[in-house]
Coordinates of C-alpha atoms and ligand atoms in Angstrom, one line a residue:
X19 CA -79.5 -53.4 241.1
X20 CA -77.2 -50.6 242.3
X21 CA -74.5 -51.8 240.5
X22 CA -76.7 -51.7 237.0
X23 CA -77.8 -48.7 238.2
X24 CA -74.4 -46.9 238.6
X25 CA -73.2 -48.6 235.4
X26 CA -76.2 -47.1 233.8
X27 CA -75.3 -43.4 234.7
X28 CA -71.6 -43.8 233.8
X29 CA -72.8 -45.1 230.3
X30 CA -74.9 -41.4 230.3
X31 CA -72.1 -39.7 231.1
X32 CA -70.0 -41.0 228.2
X33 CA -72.4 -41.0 225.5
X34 CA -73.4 -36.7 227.0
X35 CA -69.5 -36.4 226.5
X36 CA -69.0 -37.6 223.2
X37 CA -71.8 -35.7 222.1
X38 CA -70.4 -33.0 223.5
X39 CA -67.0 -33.4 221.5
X40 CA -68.8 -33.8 218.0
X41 CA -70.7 -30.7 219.0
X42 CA -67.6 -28.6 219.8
X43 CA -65.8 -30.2 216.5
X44 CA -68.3 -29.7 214.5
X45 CA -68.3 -25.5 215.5
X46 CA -64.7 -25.0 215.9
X47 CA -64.8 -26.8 212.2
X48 CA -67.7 -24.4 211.1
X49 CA -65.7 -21.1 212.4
X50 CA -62.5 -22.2 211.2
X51 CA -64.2 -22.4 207.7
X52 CA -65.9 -19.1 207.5
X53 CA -62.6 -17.0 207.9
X54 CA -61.4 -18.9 205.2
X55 CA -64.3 -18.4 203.3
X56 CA -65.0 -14.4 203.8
X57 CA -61.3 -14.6 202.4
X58 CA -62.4 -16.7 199.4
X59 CA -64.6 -13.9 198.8
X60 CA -62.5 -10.7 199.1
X61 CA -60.2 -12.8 196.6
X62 CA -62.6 -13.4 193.9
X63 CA -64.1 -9.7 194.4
X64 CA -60.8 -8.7 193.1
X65 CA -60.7 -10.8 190.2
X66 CA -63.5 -8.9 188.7
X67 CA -67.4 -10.0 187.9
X68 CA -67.0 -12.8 184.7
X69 CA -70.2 -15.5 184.6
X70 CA -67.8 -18.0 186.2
X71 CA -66.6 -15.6 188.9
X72 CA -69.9 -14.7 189.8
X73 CA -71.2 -18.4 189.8
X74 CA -68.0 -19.0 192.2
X75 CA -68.9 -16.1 194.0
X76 CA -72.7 -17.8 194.7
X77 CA -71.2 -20.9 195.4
X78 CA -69.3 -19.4 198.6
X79 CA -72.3 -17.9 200.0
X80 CA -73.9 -20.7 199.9
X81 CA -71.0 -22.6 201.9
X82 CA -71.0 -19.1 204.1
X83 CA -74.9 -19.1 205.1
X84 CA -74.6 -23.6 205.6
X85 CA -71.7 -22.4 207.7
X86 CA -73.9 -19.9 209.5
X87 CA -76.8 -22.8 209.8
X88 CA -73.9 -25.3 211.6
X89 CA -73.1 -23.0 213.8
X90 CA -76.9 -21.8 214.7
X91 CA -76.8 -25.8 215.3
X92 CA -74.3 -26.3 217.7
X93 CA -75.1 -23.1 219.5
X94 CA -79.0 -24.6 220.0
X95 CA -76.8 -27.3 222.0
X96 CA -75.0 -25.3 224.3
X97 CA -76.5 -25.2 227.8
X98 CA -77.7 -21.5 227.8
X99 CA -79.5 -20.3 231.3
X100 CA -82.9 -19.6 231.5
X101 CA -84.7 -16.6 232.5
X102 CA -87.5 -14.2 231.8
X103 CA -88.6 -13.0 228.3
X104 CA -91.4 -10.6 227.5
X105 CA -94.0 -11.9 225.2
X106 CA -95.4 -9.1 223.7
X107 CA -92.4 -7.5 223.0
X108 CA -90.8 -10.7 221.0
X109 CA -94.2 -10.4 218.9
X110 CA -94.2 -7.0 219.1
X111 CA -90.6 -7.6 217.2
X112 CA -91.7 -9.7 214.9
X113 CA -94.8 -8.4 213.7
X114 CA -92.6 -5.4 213.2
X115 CA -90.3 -7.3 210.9
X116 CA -93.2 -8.7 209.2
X117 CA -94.3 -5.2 207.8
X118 CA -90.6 -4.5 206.8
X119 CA -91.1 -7.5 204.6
X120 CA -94.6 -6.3 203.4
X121 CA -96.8 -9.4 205.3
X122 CA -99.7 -8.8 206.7
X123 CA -98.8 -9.8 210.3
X124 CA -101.9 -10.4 212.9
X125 CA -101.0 -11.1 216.5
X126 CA -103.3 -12.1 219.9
X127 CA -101.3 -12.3 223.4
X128 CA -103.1 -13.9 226.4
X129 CA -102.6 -15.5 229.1
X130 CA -99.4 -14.8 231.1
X131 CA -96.9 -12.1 229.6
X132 CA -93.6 -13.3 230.4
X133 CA -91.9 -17.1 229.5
X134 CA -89.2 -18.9 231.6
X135 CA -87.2 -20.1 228.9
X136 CA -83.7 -20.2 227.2
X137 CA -83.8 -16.8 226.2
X138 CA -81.6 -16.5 223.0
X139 CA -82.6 -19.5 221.9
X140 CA -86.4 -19.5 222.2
X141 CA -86.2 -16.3 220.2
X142 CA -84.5 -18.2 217.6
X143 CA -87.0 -21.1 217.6
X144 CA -90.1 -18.7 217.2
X145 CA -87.8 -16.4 214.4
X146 CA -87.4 -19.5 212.7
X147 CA -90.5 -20.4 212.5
X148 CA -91.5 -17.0 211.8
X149 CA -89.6 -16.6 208.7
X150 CA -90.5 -19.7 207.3
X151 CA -94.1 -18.6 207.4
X152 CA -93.0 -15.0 205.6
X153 CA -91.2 -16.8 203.2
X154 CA -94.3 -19.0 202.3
X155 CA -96.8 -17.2 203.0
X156 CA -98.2 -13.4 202.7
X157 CA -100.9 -13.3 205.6
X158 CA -99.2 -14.3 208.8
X159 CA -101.2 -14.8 211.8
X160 CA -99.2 -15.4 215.7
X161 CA -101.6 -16.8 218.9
X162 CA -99.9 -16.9 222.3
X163 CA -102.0 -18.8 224.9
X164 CA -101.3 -20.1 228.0
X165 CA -102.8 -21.9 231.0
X166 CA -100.9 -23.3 234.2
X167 CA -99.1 -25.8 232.5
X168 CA -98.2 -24.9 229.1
X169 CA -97.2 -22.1 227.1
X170 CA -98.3 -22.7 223.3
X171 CA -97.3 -20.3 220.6
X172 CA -98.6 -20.7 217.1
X173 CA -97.3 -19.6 213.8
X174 CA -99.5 -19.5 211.0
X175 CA -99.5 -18.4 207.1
X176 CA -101.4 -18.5 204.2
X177 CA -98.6 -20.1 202.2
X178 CA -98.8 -23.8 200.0
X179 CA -98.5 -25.8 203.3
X180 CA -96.6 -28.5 204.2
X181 CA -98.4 -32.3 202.9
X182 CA -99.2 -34.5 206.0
X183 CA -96.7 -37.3 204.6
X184 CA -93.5 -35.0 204.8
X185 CA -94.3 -33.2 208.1
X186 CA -92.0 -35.8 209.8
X187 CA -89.5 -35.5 207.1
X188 CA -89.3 -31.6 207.2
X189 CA -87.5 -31.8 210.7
X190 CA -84.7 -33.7 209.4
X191 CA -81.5 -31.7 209.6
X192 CA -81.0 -30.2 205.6
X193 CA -84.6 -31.4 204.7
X194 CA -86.0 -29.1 202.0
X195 CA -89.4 -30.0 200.4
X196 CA -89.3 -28.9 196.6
X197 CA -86.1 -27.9 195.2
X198 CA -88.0 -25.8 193.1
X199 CA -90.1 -24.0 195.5
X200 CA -86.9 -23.2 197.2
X201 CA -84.7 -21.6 194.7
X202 CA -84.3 -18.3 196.4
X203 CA -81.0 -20.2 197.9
X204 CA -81.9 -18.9 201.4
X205 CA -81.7 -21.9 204.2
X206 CA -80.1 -25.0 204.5
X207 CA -83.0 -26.8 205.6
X208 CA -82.0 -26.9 209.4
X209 CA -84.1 -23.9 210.5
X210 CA -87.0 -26.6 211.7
X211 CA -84.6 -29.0 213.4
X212 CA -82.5 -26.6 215.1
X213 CA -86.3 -25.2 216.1
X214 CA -87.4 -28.5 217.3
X215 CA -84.4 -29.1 219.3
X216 CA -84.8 -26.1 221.2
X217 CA -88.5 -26.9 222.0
X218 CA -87.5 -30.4 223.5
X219 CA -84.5 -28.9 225.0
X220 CA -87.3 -27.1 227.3
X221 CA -89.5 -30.2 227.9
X222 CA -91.7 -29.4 224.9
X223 CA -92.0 -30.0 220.7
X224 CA -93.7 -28.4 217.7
X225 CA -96.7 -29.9 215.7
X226 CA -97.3 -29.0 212.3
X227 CA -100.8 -29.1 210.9
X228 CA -102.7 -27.1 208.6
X229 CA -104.0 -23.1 208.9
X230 CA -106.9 -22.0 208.9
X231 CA -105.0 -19.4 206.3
X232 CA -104.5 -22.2 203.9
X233 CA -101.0 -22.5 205.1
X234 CA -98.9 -24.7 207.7
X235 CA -100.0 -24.0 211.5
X236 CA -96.8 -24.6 213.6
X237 CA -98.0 -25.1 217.4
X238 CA -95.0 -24.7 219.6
X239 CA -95.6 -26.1 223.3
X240 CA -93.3 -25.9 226.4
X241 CA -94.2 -26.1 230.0
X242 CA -95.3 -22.7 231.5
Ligands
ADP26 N1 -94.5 -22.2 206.5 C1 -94.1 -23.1 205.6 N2 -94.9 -23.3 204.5 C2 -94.6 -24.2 203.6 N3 -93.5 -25.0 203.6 C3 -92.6 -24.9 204.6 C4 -92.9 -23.9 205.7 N4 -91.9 -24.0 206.6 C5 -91.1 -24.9 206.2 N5 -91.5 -25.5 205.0 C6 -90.8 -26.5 204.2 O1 -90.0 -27.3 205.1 C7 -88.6 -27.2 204.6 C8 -87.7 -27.2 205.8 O2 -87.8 -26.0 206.5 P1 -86.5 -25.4 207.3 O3 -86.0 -26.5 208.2 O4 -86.9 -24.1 208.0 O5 -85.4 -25.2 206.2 P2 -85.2 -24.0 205.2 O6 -86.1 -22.8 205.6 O7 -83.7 -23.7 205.4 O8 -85.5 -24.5 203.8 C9 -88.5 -26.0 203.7 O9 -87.5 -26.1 202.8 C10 -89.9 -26.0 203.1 O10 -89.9 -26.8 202.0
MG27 MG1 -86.4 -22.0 207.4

C-alpha cells in the first residue's frame, strides 16, 4: 500500500511538472511573439494606410490581443499568494467603469467586507465577468453575499443570454458563441476559462444561468 501510495505521489509530481513546462512555454512563446508583433506594427504604420495595409494592420491586433489572452492564461496559472481584498472597493471600481461605458450599473454588498483570495487574479475573474456582461448587456446588476462558508458574487445583465445547451461549451478555451454577435473583434474567447480556472484554483466554480434582467446570471462561489 505504501509503495502504491508513494508511486502515486511521484506520478503527481511529474504530470504538476510538465504542466508546468507547457505553461512556461507556452508564455515565454506568447512574449516572444508580441515584440515581434508591436514591430510588425511600427513597420506597416510606415508603409502608409492602403485597404490591404489596413486589413494587415487588423490582422496583427488581433494576433496582439490573442497574445494578450495567452498570457492572461498562463499568468491565471502561476501560484500567486493570497491575501485580503476589499469588496466594496473592487465594486466600487467597477461600477465606476460601468458608467464610463454608459451601463447602468446596480450593486448590493453584504455580508463580510473583505475576501481571502488570490488578489490579482480574483480581480481578473470578476473583471472578466464583468465586461462580458457590459458588452452584452446595458443594465448590469452585481450581488455580493456571504455566510460562513462561502463567498458568492453574482454578475448579471440584461443582455441576449447564453442558451442552456452551450453554457458548458462557453468555458472552453477560444469558445465564442455567434460569430456574428461577436464582430466587434474584442476577446479571444478565453475570458470565461481563464475565469473558471481562477474560481477552482480557490476551491470554488462559476454557474451560469439566467437573469432576472433577461440576461446571463454568472454566480461565482469560493470558500469564505
Ligand atoms: N454576459 C453574456 N451574455 C451573453 N453571452 C455571453 C456573455 N458572456 C459570455 N458570452 C458568450 O460566451 C462566449 C465566451 O465568452 P468569453 O470566454 O468571455 O470570450 P470572449 O469575451 O473573448 O468572446 C462569448 O463569445 C459570448 O458568445
Ligand atoms: Mg469575455
Amino acid at each position: 500500500m505504501r509503495r502504491a501510495g508513494l508511486a502515486f505521489i511521484r506520478m503527481r509530481e511529474r504530470i504538476e511538472k510538465q504542466i508546468e513546462q507547457r505553461t512556461a512555454m507556452l508564455s515565454g512563446v506568447s512574449h516572444d511573439l508580441r515584440t515581434v508583433l508591436t514591430r510588425f506594427r511600427l513597420q506597416l504604420a510606415i508603409l502608409g494606410d492602403d485597404e490591404e495595409i489596413k486589413s494587415l494592420d487588423q490582422d496583427v491586433k488581433d494576433m496582439q490581443s490573442m497574445l494578450e489572452g495567452y498570457l492572461a492564461f498562463t499568468k491565471g496559472e502561476a501560484e500567486e499568494d493570497f491575501g485580503s481584498i476589499d469588496l466594496n472597493a473592487l465594486v466600487a471600481k467597477l461600477e465606476k467603469d460601468g458608467k464610463l461605458l454608459g451601463k447602468d450599473v446596480t450593486s448590493s454588498v453584504s455580508g463580510i467586507s473583505q475576501a481571502d483570495v488570490r488578489p490579482s487574479a480574483f480581480t481578473r475573474l470578476i473583471n472578466n465577468l464583468f465586461s462580458n456582461a457590459c458588452r452584452y448587456g446595458n443594465k448590469v446588476k452585481i450581488t455580493v453575499r456571504s455566510d460562513a462558508a462561502w463567498l458568492v458574487f453574482t454578475v448579471e445583465d440584461d443582455g441576449p443570454g447564453i442558451p442552456e445547451a452551450s453554457r458548458e461549451d462557453v468555458f472552453r478555451p477560444f469558445f465564442r458563441l455567434d460569430e456574428a454577435r461577436n464582430q466587434d473583434e474584442q476577446g479571444t474567447g478565453l475570458g470565461l476559462s481563464i475565469a473558471q480556472d481562477i474560481a477552482r484554483s480557490h476551491g470554488g466554480d462559476i454557474t451560469l444561468s439566467d437573469s432576472e434582467l433577461g440576461g446571463l446570471k454568472a454566480a461565482v462561489r469560493v470558500p469564505a
